[in-house]
Coordinates of N, CA and C in Angstrom, one line a residue:
M930 N -18.6 10.8 0.1 CA -17.7 10.5 1.2 C -17.2 9.0 1.1
F931 N -18.0 8.1 0.7 CA -17.6 6.8 0.6 C -16.6 6.7 -0.5
F932 N -16.8 7.4 -1.5 CA -15.9 7.4 -2.8 C -14.6 7.8 -2.4
K933 N -14.4 9.0 -1.6 CA -13.1 9.4 -1.0 C -12.5 8.3 -0.2
Q934 N -13.3 7.7 0.7 CA -12.7 6.7 1.4 C -12.2 5.4 0.7
K935 N -13.0 5.1 -0.4 CA -12.6 4.1 -1.3 C -11.3 4.4 -2.1
I936 N -11.2 5.6 -2.5 CA -10.0 6.0 -3.2 C -8.7 6.0 -2.2
S937 N -8.9 6.7 -1.1 CA -7.8 6.8 -0.2 C -7.5 5.3 0.3
S938 N -8.5 4.6 0.7 CA -8.2 3.2 1.1 C -7.4 2.3 0.0
F939 N -8.0 2.6 -1.2 CA -7.3 1.9 -2.4 C -5.9 2.3 -2.6
M940 N -5.7 3.6 -2.7 CA -4.2 4.1 -2.8 C -3.3 3.7 -1.6
I941 N -3.8 3.8 -0.5 CA -3.0 3.4 0.7 C -2.7 2.0 0.6
I942 N -3.6 1.1 0.3 CA -3.4 -0.3 0.4 C -2.4 -0.6 -0.9
L943 N -2.6 0.0 -2.0 CA -1.6 -0.2 -3.0 C -0.3 0.3 -2.6
M944 N 0.0 1.5 -2.0 CA 1.2 2.0 -1.7 C 1.9 1.2 -0.7
L945 N 1.2 0.8 0.3 CA 1.7 0.1 1.4 C 1.7 -1.3 1.5
C946 N 0.9 -2.0 0.7 CA 0.7 -3.3 0.7 C 2.0 -4.1 0.3
V947 N 2.8 -3.4 -0.7 CA 3.9 -4.0 -1.1 C 5.0 -3.9 -0.1
S948 N 5.2 -2.9 0.6 CA 6.2 -2.9 1.8 C 5.9 -4.0 2.8
V949 N 4.6 -4.1 3.2 CA 4.3 -5.0 4.3 C 4.6 -6.5 3.9
S950 N 4.2 -6.7 2.6 CA 4.3 -8.2 2.2 C 6.0 -8.4 2.1
F951 N 6.6 -7.3 1.6 CA 8.1 -7.4 1.5 C 8.6 -7.8 2.9
A952 N 8.4 -7.2 4.0 CA 8.8 -7.4 5.4 C 8.4 -8.8 5.7
Q953 N 7.1 -9.2 5.5 CA 6.7 -10.5 5.9 C 7.5 -11.7 5.1
G954 N 7.9 -11.4 3.8 CA 8.5 -12.3 3.1 C 9.9 -12.4 3.6
Q955 N 10.6 -11.2 3.9 CA 11.9 -11.3 4.6 C 11.9 -12.1 5.8
L956 N 10.9 -11.9 6.8 CA 11.0 -12.6 8.0 C 10.8 -14.1 7.7
Q957 N 9.9 -14.5 6.8 CA 9.8 -15.8 6.5 C 10.9 -16.4 6.0
Q958 N 11.8 -15.8 5.3 CA 13.0 -16.2 4.5 C 14.2 -16.0 5.4
T959 N 14.1 -15.6 6.6 CA 15.3 -15.4 7.5 C 15.8 -16.6 7.9
P960 N 17.3 -16.9 7.7 CA 17.8 -18.2 8.0 C 17.7 -18.5 9.4
Q961 N 17.7 -19.9 9.7 CA 17.6 -20.4 11.2 C 18.8 -19.9 12.0
Q962 N 20.0 -19.6 11.4 CA 21.3 -19.3 12.1 C 21.0 -17.9 12.7
Q963 N 20.3 -17.0 12.1 CA 19.9 -15.7 12.6 C 19.1 -15.8 13.7
P964 N 19.2 -15.1 14.7 CA 18.4 -15.0 16.0 C 17.1 -14.7 15.5
Q965 N 15.9 -15.6 15.6 CA 14.6 -15.3 15.2 C 14.0 -14.1 15.9
N966 N 14.6 -13.9 17.1 CA 14.1 -12.7 17.9 C 14.5 -11.6 17.4
E967 N 15.6 -11.3 16.7 CA 16.1 -10.2 16.1 C 15.2 -9.8 14.9
A968 N 14.9 -10.9 14.1 CA 14.1 -10.8 12.9 C 12.7 -10.2 13.3
Q969 N 12.2 -11.0 14.3 CA 10.8 -10.7 14.8 C 10.7 -9.2 15.3
Q970 N 11.8 -8.8 16.0 CA 11.8 -7.5 16.5 C 11.8 -6.4 15.5
L971 N 12.7 -6.7 14.5 CA 12.8 -5.8 13.4 C 11.3 -5.7 12.7
Y972 N 10.8 -7.0 12.3 CA 9.5 -6.9 11.7 C 8.5 -6.3 12.5
M973 N 8.5 -6.3 13.8 CA 7.4 -5.7 14.7 C 7.9 -4.1 14.5
E974 N 9.0 -3.7 14.6 CA 9.3 -2.3 14.6 C 8.7 -1.8 13.0
Y975 N 9.0 -2.7 12.1 CA 8.6 -2.3 10.7 C 7.1 -2.1 10.6
N976 N 6.5 -3.0 11.3 CA 4.9 -2.9 11.2 C 4.6 -1.6 12.0
Q977 N 5.0 -1.3 13.2 CA 4.7 -0.2 13.8 C 4.9 1.1 13.1
L978 N 6.1 1.2 12.5 CA 6.5 2.4 11.6 C 5.5 2.4 10.4
N979 N 5.2 1.3 9.8 CA 4.3 1.2 8.6 C 2.8 1.8 9.1
Q980 N 2.4 1.2 10.3 CA 1.1 1.7 10.8 C 1.1 3.2 11.1
Q981 N 2.1 3.8 11.6 CA 2.2 5.2 11.8 C 2.2 6.0 10.7
L982 N 2.8 5.5 9.5 CA 2.9 6.2 8.3 C 1.5 6.0 7.6
Q983 N 1.1 4.9 7.7 CA -0.5 4.9 7.1 C -1.5 6.0 7.7
Q984 N -1.3 6.0 9.1 CA -2.1 7.0 9.7 C -1.9 8.3 9.3
L985 N -0.7 8.7 9.1 CA -0.3 10.0 8.7 C -0.7 10.3 7.2
Q986 N -0.6 9.2 6.3 CA -1.1 9.3 5.1 C -2.6 9.5 5.1
Q987 N -3.3 8.7 5.8 CA -4.8 8.9 5.9 C -5.1 10.3 6.3
Q988 N -4.5 10.9 7.2 CA -4.7 12.2 7.7 C -4.4 13.2 6.4
A989 N -3.3 12.8 5.9 CA -3.0 13.9 4.6 C -4.0 13.7 3.6
M990 N -4.5 12.4 3.4 CA -5.6 12.3 2.3 C -6.9 12.8 2.7
A991 N -7.0 13.2 4.0 CA -8.4 13.8 4.4 C -8.4 15.2 4.1
D992 N -7.3 15.8 3.7 CA -7.3 17.1 3.1 C -8.0 17.2 1.8
E993 N -9.1 18.1 1.7 CA -10.0 18.1 0.7 C -9.3 18.4 -0.7
Q994 N -8.4 19.2 -0.8 CA -7.6 19.5 -2.0 C -6.8 18.2 -2.4
I995 N -6.1 17.7 -1.5 CA -5.3 16.5 -1.7 C -6.2 15.3 -2.1
A996 N -7.3 15.0 -1.4 CA -8.4 14.1 -1.8 C -8.9 14.3 -3.3
Q997 N -9.2 15.5 -3.6 CA -9.7 15.9 -5.1 C -8.6 15.5 -6.1
Q998 N -7.2 15.9 -5.7 CA -6.1 15.6 -6.7 C -6.0 14.0 -6.7
G999 N -6.2 13.4 -5.6 CA -5.9 11.9 -5.7 C -7.1 11.2 -6.5
E1000 N -8.3 11.8 -6.4 CA -9.4 11.2 -7.1 C -9.2 11.6 -8.7
A1001 N -8.9 12.6 -9.0 CA -8.5 13.0 -10.4 C -7.4 11.9 -10.9
L1002 N -6.5 11.8 -10.2 CA -5.3 11.0 -10.6 C -5.7 9.6 -10.7
D1003 N -6.4 9.0 -9.7 CA -7.0 7.7 -9.8 C -7.8 7.6 -11.1
E1004 N -8.6 8.6 -11.4 CA -9.5 8.5 -12.5 C -8.7 8.4 -13.8
K1005 N -7.7 9.2 -13.9 CA -6.9 9.4 -15.0 C -6.0 8.0 -15.3
I1006 N -5.6 7.4 -14.2 CA -4.8 6.0 -14.2 C -5.9 5.0 -14.6
T1007 N -7.1 5.1 -14.2 CA -8.1 3.9 -14.5 C -8.6 4.1 -15.9
D1008 N -8.6 5.4 -16.3 CA -9.0 5.6 -17.7 C -7.9 4.9 -18.7
A1009 N -6.7 5.2 -18.4 CA -5.5 4.8 -19.1 C -5.4 3.2 -19.1
M1010 N -5.7 2.6 -18.0 CA -5.6 1.1 -17.8 C -6.8 0.5 -18.7
V1011 N -8.1 1.1 -18.5 CA -9.2 0.6 -19.4 C -8.9 0.8 -20.9
E1012 N -8.3 1.9 -21.2 CA -8.2 2.1 -22.7 C -7.2 1.1 -23.2
K1013 N -6.1 0.8 -22.3 CA -5.0 -0.1 -22.6 C -5.5 -1.5 -22.8
N1014 N -6.4 -1.9 -21.7 CA -6.9 -3.3 -21.5 C -8.3 -3.2 -21.1
P1015 N -9.3 -3.2 -21.9 CA -10.8 -3.1 -21.5 C -11.2 -4.1 -20.5
E1016 N -10.7 -5.3 -20.5 CA -11.0 -6.4 -19.5 C -10.7 -6.0 -18.1
I1017 N -9.8 -5.1 -17.9 CA -9.4 -4.8 -16.6 C -10.7 -4.1 -15.8
Q1018 N -11.6 -3.6 -16.5 CA -12.8 -3.0 -16.0 C -13.5 -4.0 -14.8
E1019 N -13.6 -5.2 -15.5 CA -14.1 -6.4 -14.5 C -13.5 -6.4 -13.2
T1020 N -12.1 -6.4 -13.3 CA -11.2 -6.5 -12.1 C -11.4 -5.2 -11.3
L1021 N -11.6 -4.1 -11.7 CA -11.9 -2.9 -11.0 C -13.3 -3.0 -10.3
D1022 N -14.2 -3.5 -11.1 CA -15.5 -3.7 -10.4 C -15.4 -4.7 -9.3
K1023 N -14.7 -5.8 -9.4 CA -14.6 -6.7 -8.4 C -13.8 -6.2 -7.1
R1024 N -12.9 -5.3 -7.4 CA -12.2 -4.6 -6.3 C -13.3 -3.8 -5.5
D1025 N -14.2 -3.2 -6.2 CA -15.3 -2.4 -5.5 C -16.2 -3.1 -4.7
E1026 N -16.4 -4.3 -5.3 CA -17.4 -5.3 -4.6 C -16.6 -5.7 -3.3
L1027 N -15.4 -6.1 -3.4 CA -14.8 -6.7 -2.3 C -14.5 -5.6 -1.3
I1028 N -14.4 -4.3 -1.6 CA -14.3 -3.2 -0.6 C -15.6 -3.1 0.2
S1029 N -16.7 -3.2 -0.5 CA -18.1 -3.1 0.0 C -18.3 -4.4 1.0
S1030 N -18.0 -5.5 0.5 CA -18.1 -6.8 1.3 C -17.3 -6.7 2.6
Y1031 N -16.0 -6.2 2.4 CA -15.1 -6.1 3.4 C -15.8 -5.2 4.6
Q1032 N -16.2 -4.2 4.2 CA -16.7 -3.2 5.2 C -17.9 -3.8 5.9
A1033 N -18.7 -4.5 5.1 CA -19.9 -5.2 5.9 C -19.4 -6.4 6.7
A1034 N -18.4 -7.1 6.3 CA -17.9 -8.1 7.2 C -17.3 -7.5 8.5
Q1035 N -16.6 -6.3 8.4 CA -16.0 -5.7 9.5 C -17.2 -5.3 10.5
Q1036 N -18.2 -4.8 10.0 CA -19.3 -4.3 10.8 C -19.9 -5.4 11.4
S1037 N -20.0 -6.5 10.8 CA -20.6 -7.7 11.5 C -19.7 -8.6 12.5
G1038 N -18.3 -8.2 12.3 CA -17.4 -8.9 13.0 C -17.0 -10.2 12.4
D1039 N -17.3 -10.6 11.3 CA -17.1 -12.0 10.8 C -15.7 -12.1 10.3
Q1040 N -14.7 -12.6 11.1 CA -13.4 -12.7 10.9 C -12.9 -13.6 9.9
E1041 N -13.7 -14.7 9.7 CA -13.4 -15.6 8.7 C -13.6 -15.1 7.4
K1042 N -14.8 -14.3 7.1 CA -15.0 -13.6 5.9 C -14.0 -12.5 5.6
I1043 N -13.8 -11.7 6.6 CA -12.6 -10.7 6.6 C -11.5 -11.3 6.0
Q1044 N -10.9 -12.4 6.4 CA -9.7 -13.1 5.9 C -9.9 -13.5 4.6
Q1045 N -11.0 -14.1 4.3 CA -11.3 -14.5 2.8 C -11.3 -13.3 1.9
L1046 N -11.9 -12.4 2.4 CA -12.0 -11.1 1.4 C -10.6 -10.4 1.4
S1047 N -9.8 -10.4 2.3 CA -8.5 -9.8 2.3 C -7.6 -10.5 1.2
Q1048 N -7.7 -11.9 1.3 CA -6.9 -12.6 0.4 C -7.4 -12.5 -1.1
E1049 N -8.7 -12.3 -1.3 CA -9.3 -12.0 -2.7 C -8.9 -10.6 -3.0
F1050 N -8.8 -9.7 -2.2 CA -8.5 -8.3 -2.4 C -7.1 -8.2 -2.8
Q1051 N -6.2 -9.0 -2.0 CA -4.7 -9.1 -2.5 C -4.6 -9.6 -3.9
A1052 N -5.2 -10.6 -4.3 CA -5.1 -11.2 -5.7 C -5.6 -10.2 -6.6
V1053 N -6.8 -9.6 -6.4 CA -7.3 -8.7 -7.2 C -6.4 -7.4 -7.4
S1054 N -5.9 -6.8 -6.2 CA -4.9 -5.8 -6.3 C -3.6 -6.0 -7.0
Q1055 N -3.2 -7.3 -6.9 CA -2.0 -7.6 -7.7 C -2.3 -7.4 -9.2
K1056 N -3.4 -7.9 -9.7 CA -3.7 -7.7 -11.2 C -3.7 -6.2 -11.5
I1057 N -4.4 -5.4 -10.7 CA -4.5 -3.9 -10.8 C -3.2 -3.3 -10.9
Q1058 N -2.3 -3.8 -10.0 CA -1.0 -3.0 -9.8 C -0.1 -3.4 -11.0
T1059 N -0.4 -4.6 -11.7 CA 0.3 -5.0 -12.8 C -0.1 -4.0 -14.0
E1060 N -1.4 -3.8 -14.1 CA -1.9 -2.9 -15.1 C -1.4 -1.5 -14.8
Q1061 N -1.4 -1.1 -13.6 CA -1.1 0.2 -13.3 C 0.4 0.4 -13.7
Q1062 N 1.3 -0.4 -13.3 CA 2.7 -0.3 -13.6 C 3.0 -0.1 -15.2
Q1063 N 2.2 -0.9 -15.9 CA 2.2 -0.8 -17.3 C 1.8 0.6 -17.9
V1064 N 0.8 1.1 -17.4 CA 0.3 2.3 -17.8 C 1.2 3.5 -17.3
M1065 N 1.9 3.2 -16.2 CA 2.7 4.2 -15.6 C 4.0 4.6 -16.4
S1066 N 4.3 3.8 -17.2 CA 5.5 4.1 -18.0 C 5.1 5.2 -19.0
N1067 N 4.0 5.6 -19.0 CA 3.6 6.8 -19.7 C 4.2 8.0 -18.9
P1068 N 5.2 8.8 -19.6 CA 5.9 9.9 -18.9 C 4.7 11.0 -18.1
E1069 N 3.7 11.2 -18.9 CA 2.7 12.1 -18.4 C 2.2 11.6 -17.0
L1070 N 1.7 10.3 -17.0 CA 1.2 9.7 -15.8 C 2.1 9.6 -14.7
K1071 N 3.4 9.3 -15.2 CA 4.4 9.2 -14.1 C 4.7 10.4 -13.4
S1072 N 4.8 11.5 -14.1 CA 4.9 12.8 -13.7 C 3.9 13.2 -12.6
D1073 N 2.5 12.9 -13.1 CA 1.4 13.2 -12.2 C 1.6 12.5 -11.0
V1074 N 1.9 11.2 -11.1 CA 1.9 10.4 -9.8 C 3.0 10.9 -8.8
E1075 N 4.3 11.3 -9.5 CA 5.2 11.8 -8.6 C 4.8 13.2 -7.8
A1076 N 4.2 14.0 -8.7 CA 3.6 15.3 -8.1 C 2.7 14.9 -7.0
F1077 N 1.7 14.0 -7.1 CA 0.8 13.7 -6.3 C 1.5 13.2 -4.9
Q1078 N 2.5 12.2 -5.1 CA 3.2 11.5 -3.9 C 4.0 12.8 -3.3
E1079 N 4.4 13.6 -3.9 CA 5.1 14.7 -3.3 C 4.3 15.6 -2.5
T1080 N 3.1 15.8 -3.0 CA 2.0 16.6 -2.3 C 1.7 15.9 -1.0
V1081 N 1.4 14.5 -1.1 CA 1.0 13.9 0.1 C 2.1 13.8 1.1
M1082 N 3.4 13.6 0.6 CA 4.6 13.5 1.5 C 4.6 14.8 2.2
N1083 N 4.6 16.0 1.5 CA 4.6 17.3 2.1 C 3.7 17.5 3.2
K1084 N 2.4 17.1 2.9 CA 1.3 17.1 3.9 C 1.7 16.3 5.2
M1085 N 2.1 15.1 4.9 CA 2.5 14.2 6.0 C 3.6 14.8 6.9
E1086 N 4.5 15.3 6.3 CA 5.7 16.0 7.0 C 5.0 17.4 7.8
E1087 N 4.0 18.0 7.0 CA 3.4 19.1 7.8 C 2.8 18.7 9.1
I1088 N 2.1 17.5 9.0 CA 1.3 16.8 10.2 C 2.4 16.4 11.1
N1089 N 3.5 15.8 10.8 CA 4.5 15.2 11.6 C 5.8 15.3 11.0
P1090 N 6.6 16.3 11.4 CA 8.0 16.6 10.8 C 9.1 15.3 10.7
E1091 N 8.7 14.3 11.7 CA 9.5 13.2 11.7 C 9.4 12.1 10.6
V1092 N 8.4 12.5 9.7 CA 8.1 11.4 8.5 C 9.4 11.1 7.8
P1093 N 10.3 11.9 7.4 CA 11.6 11.5 6.8 C 12.4 10.5 7.7
Q1094 N 12.6 10.7 9.0 CA 13.2 9.8 9.7 C 12.5 8.4 9.8
L1095 N 11.1 8.4 9.8 CA 10.4 7.2 10.0 C 10.6 6.4 8.7
M1096 N 10.7 7.1 7.5 CA 10.9 6.3 6.3 C 12.2 5.9 6.1
N1097 N 13.1 6.6 6.6 CA 14.5 6.1 6.6 C 14.6 4.9 7.4
R1098 N 14.1 4.9 8.6 CA 14.3 3.7 9.5 C 13.5 2.5 8.9
M1099 N 12.5 2.6 8.2 CA 11.9 1.5 7.4 C 12.8 1.0 6.4
Q1100 N 13.5 1.9 5.7 CA 14.5 1.4 4.7 C 15.6 0.7 5.5
E1101 N 16.0 1.2 6.5 CA 17.1 0.5 7.2 C 16.8 -0.9 7.6
I1102 N 15.5 -0.9 8.1 CA 15.0 -2.4 8.5 C 14.8 -3.3 7.3
R1103 N 14.4 -2.6 6.1 CA 14.3 -3.5 4.9 C 15.7 -4.1 4.6
A1104 N 16.7 -3.2 4.7 CA 18.0 -3.5 4.2 C 18.5 -4.6 5.3
Q1105 N 18.3 -4.5 6.6 CA 18.7 -5.4 7.6 C 18.1 -6.8 7.3
L1106 N 16.8 -6.8 7.1 CA 16.1 -8.3 6.7 C 16.7 -8.9 5.5
S1107 N 16.9 -7.9 4.4 CA 17.5 -8.4 3.1 C 18.9 -9.0 3.5
A1108 N 19.7 -8.4 4.2 CA 21.0 -8.9 4.7 C 21.0 -10.3 5.5
M1109 N 19.9 -10.4 6.4 CA 19.8 -11.6 7.0 C 19.3 -12.7 6.0
Q1110 N 18.5 -12.3 5.0 CA 18.1 -13.5 4.1 C 19.4 -13.8 3.2
Q1111 N 20.2 -12.9 2.8 CA 21.3 -13.2 2.0 C 22.3 -14.0 2.7
Q1112 N 22.6 -13.6 4.0 CA 23.5 -14.6 4.8 C 23.0 -16.0 4.9
G1113 N 21.8 -16.1 4.8 CA 21.2 -17.5 5.0 C 21.4 -18.3 3.7
G1114 N 21.2 -17.5 2.5 CA 21.1 -18.0 1.2 C 22.6 -18.5 0.8
G1115 N 23.6 -17.9 1.4 CA 24.9 -18.3 1.0 C 25.6 -19.5 1.7
Q1116 N 24.7 -20.0 2.7 CA 25.3 -21.0 3.6 C 24.8 -22.4 3.1

């Protein structure tokens, strides 16, 4: 059970971490001429949509068949990464240690430790994502990932038919935040 939680947590974090940090970066770079309220409201809406989609994704990943497919895909990607760069195994082990430590810190309520571990996890995840992106250029892996993403999306839509609208709204918000940033950059 923990392994499935680890896989789904890992995949969710990797899939959504990028979009959250994108929105945070956009908000931080919003020019002073733009009403901060507007940017903050967009960011808050983005976060709410992101949380909603994360919950739906977790529900979809709870499906036994999807969980097994995710585990097999993760194993295939991990094997490809280690084959390409054997040193990445240390980083993968570190990720697993951080997940365990994070769970322990959550249980004890140690907020300082949680924050520290979150930062370390983000750095480790960045290294893993870089390796993943490199091995994902393999057409077979790319095809497998796309099929898995489609399976998860279909399950999410089965749970909540409004998923496409939620994702479209997130893209609109990203575009608005980018436009705000570009307006400030040209002045």
